[in-house]
Short mmCIF file of C-alpha atoms and ligand atoms in Angstrom, two decimals:
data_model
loop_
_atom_site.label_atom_id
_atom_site.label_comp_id
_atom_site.label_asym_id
_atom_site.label_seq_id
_atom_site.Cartn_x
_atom_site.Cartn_y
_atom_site.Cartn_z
CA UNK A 6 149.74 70.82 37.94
CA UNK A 7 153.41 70.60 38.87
CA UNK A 8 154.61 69.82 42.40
CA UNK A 9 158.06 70.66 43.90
CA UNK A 10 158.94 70.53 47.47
CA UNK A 11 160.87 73.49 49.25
CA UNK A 12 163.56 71.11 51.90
CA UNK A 13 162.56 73.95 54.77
CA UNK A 14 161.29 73.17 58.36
CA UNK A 15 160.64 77.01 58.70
CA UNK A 16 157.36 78.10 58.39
CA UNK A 17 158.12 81.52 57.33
CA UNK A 18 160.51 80.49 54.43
CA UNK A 19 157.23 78.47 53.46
CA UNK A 20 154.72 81.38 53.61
CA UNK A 21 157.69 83.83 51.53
CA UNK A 22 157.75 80.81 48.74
CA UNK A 23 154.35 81.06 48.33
CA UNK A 24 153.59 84.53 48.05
CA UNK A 25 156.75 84.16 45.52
CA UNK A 26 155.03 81.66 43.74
CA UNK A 27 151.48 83.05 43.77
CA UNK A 28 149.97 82.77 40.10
CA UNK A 29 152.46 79.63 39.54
CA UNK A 30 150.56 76.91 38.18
CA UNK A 31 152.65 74.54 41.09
CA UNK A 32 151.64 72.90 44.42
CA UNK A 33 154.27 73.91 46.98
CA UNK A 34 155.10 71.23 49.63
CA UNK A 35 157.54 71.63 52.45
CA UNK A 36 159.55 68.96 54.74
CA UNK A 37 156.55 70.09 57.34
CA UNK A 38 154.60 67.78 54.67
CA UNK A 39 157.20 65.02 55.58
CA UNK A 40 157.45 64.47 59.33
CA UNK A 41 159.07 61.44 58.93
CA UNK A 42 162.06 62.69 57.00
CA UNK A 43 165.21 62.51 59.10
CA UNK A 44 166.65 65.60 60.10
CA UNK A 45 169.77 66.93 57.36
CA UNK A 46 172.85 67.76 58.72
CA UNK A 47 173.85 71.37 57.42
CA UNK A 48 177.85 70.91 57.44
CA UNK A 49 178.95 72.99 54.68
CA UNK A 50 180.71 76.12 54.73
CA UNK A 51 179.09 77.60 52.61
CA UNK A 52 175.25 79.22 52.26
CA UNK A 53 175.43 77.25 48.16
CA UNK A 54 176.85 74.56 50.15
CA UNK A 55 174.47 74.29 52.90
CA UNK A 56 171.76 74.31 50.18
CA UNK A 57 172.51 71.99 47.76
CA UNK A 58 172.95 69.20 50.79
CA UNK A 59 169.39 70.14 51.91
CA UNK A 60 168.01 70.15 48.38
CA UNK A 61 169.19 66.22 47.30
CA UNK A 62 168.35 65.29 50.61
CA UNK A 63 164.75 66.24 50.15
CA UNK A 64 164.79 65.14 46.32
CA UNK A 65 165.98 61.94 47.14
CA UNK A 66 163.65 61.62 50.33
CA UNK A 67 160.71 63.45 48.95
CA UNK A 68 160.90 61.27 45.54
CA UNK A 69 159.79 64.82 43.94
CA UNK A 70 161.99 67.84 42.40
CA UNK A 71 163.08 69.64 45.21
CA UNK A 72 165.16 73.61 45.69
CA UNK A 73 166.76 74.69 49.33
CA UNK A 74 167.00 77.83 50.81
CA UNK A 75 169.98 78.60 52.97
CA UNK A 76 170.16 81.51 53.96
CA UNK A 77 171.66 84.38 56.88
CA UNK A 78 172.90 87.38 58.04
CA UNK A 79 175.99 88.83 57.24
CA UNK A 80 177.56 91.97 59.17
CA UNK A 81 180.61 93.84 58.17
CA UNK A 82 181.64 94.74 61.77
CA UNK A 83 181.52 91.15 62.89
CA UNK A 84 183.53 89.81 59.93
CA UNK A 85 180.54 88.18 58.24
CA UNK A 86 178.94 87.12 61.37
CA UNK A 87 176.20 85.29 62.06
CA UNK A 88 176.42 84.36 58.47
CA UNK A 89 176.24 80.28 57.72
CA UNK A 90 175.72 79.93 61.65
CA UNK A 91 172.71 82.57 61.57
CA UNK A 92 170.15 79.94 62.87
CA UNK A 93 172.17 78.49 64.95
CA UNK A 94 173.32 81.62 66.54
CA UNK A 95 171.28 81.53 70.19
CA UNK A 96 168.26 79.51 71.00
CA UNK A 97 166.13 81.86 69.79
CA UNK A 98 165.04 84.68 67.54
CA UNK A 99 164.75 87.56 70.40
CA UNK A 100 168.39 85.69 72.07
CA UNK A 101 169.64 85.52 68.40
CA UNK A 102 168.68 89.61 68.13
CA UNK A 103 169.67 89.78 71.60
CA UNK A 104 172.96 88.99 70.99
CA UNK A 105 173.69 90.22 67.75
CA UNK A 106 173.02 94.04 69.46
CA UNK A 107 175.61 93.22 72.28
CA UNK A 108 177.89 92.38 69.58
CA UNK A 109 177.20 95.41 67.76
CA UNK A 110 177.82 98.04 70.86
CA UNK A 111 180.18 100.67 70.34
CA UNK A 112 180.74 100.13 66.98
CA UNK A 113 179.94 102.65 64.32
CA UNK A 114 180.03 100.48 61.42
CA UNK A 115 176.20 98.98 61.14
CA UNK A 116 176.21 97.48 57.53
CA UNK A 117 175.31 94.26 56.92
CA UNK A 118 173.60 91.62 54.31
CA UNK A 119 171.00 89.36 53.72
CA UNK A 120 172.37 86.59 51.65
CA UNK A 121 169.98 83.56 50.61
CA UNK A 122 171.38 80.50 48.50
CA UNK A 123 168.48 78.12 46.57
CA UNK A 124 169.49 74.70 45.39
CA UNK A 125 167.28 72.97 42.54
CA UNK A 126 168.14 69.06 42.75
CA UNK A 127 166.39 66.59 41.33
CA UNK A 128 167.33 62.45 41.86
CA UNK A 129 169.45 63.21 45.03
CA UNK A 130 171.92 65.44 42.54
CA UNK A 131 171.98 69.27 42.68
CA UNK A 132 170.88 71.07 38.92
CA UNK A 133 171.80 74.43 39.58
CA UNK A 134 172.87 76.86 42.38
CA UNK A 135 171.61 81.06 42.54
CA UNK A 136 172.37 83.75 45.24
CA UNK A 137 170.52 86.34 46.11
CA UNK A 138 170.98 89.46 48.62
CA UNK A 139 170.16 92.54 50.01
CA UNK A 140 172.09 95.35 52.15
CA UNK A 141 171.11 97.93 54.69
CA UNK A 142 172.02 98.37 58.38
CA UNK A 143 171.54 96.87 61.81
CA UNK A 144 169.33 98.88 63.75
CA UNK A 145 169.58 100.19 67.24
CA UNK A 146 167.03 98.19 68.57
CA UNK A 147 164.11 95.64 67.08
CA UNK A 148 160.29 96.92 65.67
CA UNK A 149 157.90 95.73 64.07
CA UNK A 150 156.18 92.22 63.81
CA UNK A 151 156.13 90.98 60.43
CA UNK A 152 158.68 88.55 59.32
CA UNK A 153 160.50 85.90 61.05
CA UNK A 154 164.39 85.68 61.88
CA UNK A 155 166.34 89.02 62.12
CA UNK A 156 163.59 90.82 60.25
CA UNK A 157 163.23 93.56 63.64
CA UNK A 158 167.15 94.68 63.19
CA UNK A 159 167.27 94.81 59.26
CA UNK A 160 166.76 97.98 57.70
CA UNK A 161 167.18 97.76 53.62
CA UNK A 162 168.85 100.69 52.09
CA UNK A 163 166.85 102.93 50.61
CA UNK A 164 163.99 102.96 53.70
CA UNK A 165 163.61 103.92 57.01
CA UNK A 166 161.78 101.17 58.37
CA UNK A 167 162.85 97.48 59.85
CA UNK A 168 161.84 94.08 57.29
CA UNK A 169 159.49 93.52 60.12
CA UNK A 170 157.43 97.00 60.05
CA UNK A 171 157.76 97.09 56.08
CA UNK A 172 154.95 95.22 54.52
CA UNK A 173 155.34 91.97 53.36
CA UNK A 174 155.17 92.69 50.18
CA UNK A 175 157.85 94.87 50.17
CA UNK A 176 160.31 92.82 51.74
CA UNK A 177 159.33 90.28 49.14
CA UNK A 178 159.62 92.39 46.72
CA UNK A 179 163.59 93.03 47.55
CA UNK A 180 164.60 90.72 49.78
CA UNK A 181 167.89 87.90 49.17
CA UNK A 182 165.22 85.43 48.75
CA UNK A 183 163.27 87.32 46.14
CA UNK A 184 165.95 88.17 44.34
CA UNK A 185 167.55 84.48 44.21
CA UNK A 186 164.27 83.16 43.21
CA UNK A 187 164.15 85.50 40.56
CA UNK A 188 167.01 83.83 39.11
CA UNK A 189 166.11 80.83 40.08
CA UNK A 190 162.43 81.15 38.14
CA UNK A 191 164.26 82.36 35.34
CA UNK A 192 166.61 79.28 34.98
CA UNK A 193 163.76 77.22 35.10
CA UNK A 194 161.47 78.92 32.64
CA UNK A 195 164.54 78.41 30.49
CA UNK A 196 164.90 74.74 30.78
CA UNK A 197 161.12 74.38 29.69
CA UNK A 198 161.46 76.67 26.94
CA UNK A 199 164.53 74.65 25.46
CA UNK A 200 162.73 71.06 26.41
CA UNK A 201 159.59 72.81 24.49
CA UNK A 202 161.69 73.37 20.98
CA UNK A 203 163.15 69.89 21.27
CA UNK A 204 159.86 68.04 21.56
P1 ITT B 322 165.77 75.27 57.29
O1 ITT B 322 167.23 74.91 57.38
O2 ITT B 322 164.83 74.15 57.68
O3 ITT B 322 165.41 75.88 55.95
P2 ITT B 322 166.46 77.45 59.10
O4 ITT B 322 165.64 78.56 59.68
O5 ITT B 322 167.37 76.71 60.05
O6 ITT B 322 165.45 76.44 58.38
P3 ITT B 322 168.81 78.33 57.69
O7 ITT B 322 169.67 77.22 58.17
O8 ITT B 322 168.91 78.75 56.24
O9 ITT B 322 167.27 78.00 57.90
O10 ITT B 322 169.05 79.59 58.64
C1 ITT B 322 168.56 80.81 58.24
C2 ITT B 322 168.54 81.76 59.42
O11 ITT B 322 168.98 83.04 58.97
C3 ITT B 322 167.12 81.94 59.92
O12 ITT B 322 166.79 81.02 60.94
C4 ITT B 322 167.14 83.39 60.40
O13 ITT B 322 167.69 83.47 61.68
C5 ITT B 322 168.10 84.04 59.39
N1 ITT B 322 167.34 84.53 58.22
C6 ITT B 322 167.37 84.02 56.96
N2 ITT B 322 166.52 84.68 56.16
C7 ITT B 322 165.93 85.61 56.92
C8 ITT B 322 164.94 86.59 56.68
O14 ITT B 322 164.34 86.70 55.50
N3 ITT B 322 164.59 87.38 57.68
C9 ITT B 322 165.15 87.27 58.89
N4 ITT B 322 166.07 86.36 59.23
C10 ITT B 322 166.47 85.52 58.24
#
């Protein structure tokens, strides 16, 4: 069995990765598994950025292969705001929401993104970069209880319903994250298919 360590303190990225990774023959960790690792500053400005600093930190820390998520909400209206600063937007997720809908009053234009960068390092040096989104529109006001973040506002093109009232296997199924670990998995399953002709 192969183990790899996601560099998240967020529970919820956690529980997404391992739905992702269901039927993986891989252990999971997180930095939840590694109290003691000092906290990583996130000064990029970028989401690729953002990641690949939290990725060698955790490879270099975790002394194991390790991919980082960074990840946020982008809306047209605001000029890409929250975006990089999407956690660190108000205190807290209904303040973050809170806010966001303040921001958003009076304007007709309601489109915004998902975006989610992962990071594979390895040794304290980043391997390889992916993005991954998804579009839809900032709703009026929050539902549903499912998700984590800005999951009550999001509403993916092509439903009717907020990340957080859709199941989560849809939003899994078409989220940024999904879709950058698709490319991610991909990547990977390439490496140990050319490692497997050379040995
Ligand atoms: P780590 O840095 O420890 O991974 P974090 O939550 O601070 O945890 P980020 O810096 O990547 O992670 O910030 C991402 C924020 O963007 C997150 O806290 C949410 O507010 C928002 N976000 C990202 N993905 C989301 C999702 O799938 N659903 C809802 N909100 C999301």
């Amino acid at each position: 069995m192969a183990f790899i360590v996601v560099a998240t303190n967020n529970a919820h990225k956690v529980d997404e990765y391992r739905r992702l990774m269901a039927g993986e023959d891989v252990e999971l960790q997180s930095l939840l598994d590694y109290p003691g690792c000092p906290a990583i500053e996130e000064n990029g400005t970028t989401f690729a950025e953002n990641a690949g600093i939290k990725a060698m930190e955790a490879s270099r820390y975790c002394q194991m292969p390790a991919f980082a998520d960074d990840s946020g909400l982008e809306v047209e209206a605001l000029d890409g705001a929250p975006g990089i600063y999407s956690s660190r937007y108000a205190p807290t997720d209904p303040e973050r929401i809170a806010k966001l809908l303040k921001e958003l009053e009076g304007k007709e234009n309601r489109r915004a993104r998902f975006v989610c960068a992962i990071a594979i390092a390895w040794n304290g040096e980043v391997i390889e970069t992916f993005e991954g989104e998804v579009r839809g529109v900032i709703a009026a006001a929050p539902s549903g209880s499912n998700g984590f973040g800005y999951d009550p506002v999001f509403i993916p093109d092509g439903y009717e319903q907020s990340f957080a009232e859709l199941p989560p296997e849809v939003k899994n199924r078409i989220s940024h994250r999904a879709n950058a670990f698709a490319k991610a998995q991909a990547f990977v399953e390439e490496q140990l298919s050319l490692l497997g002709d050379l040995l």
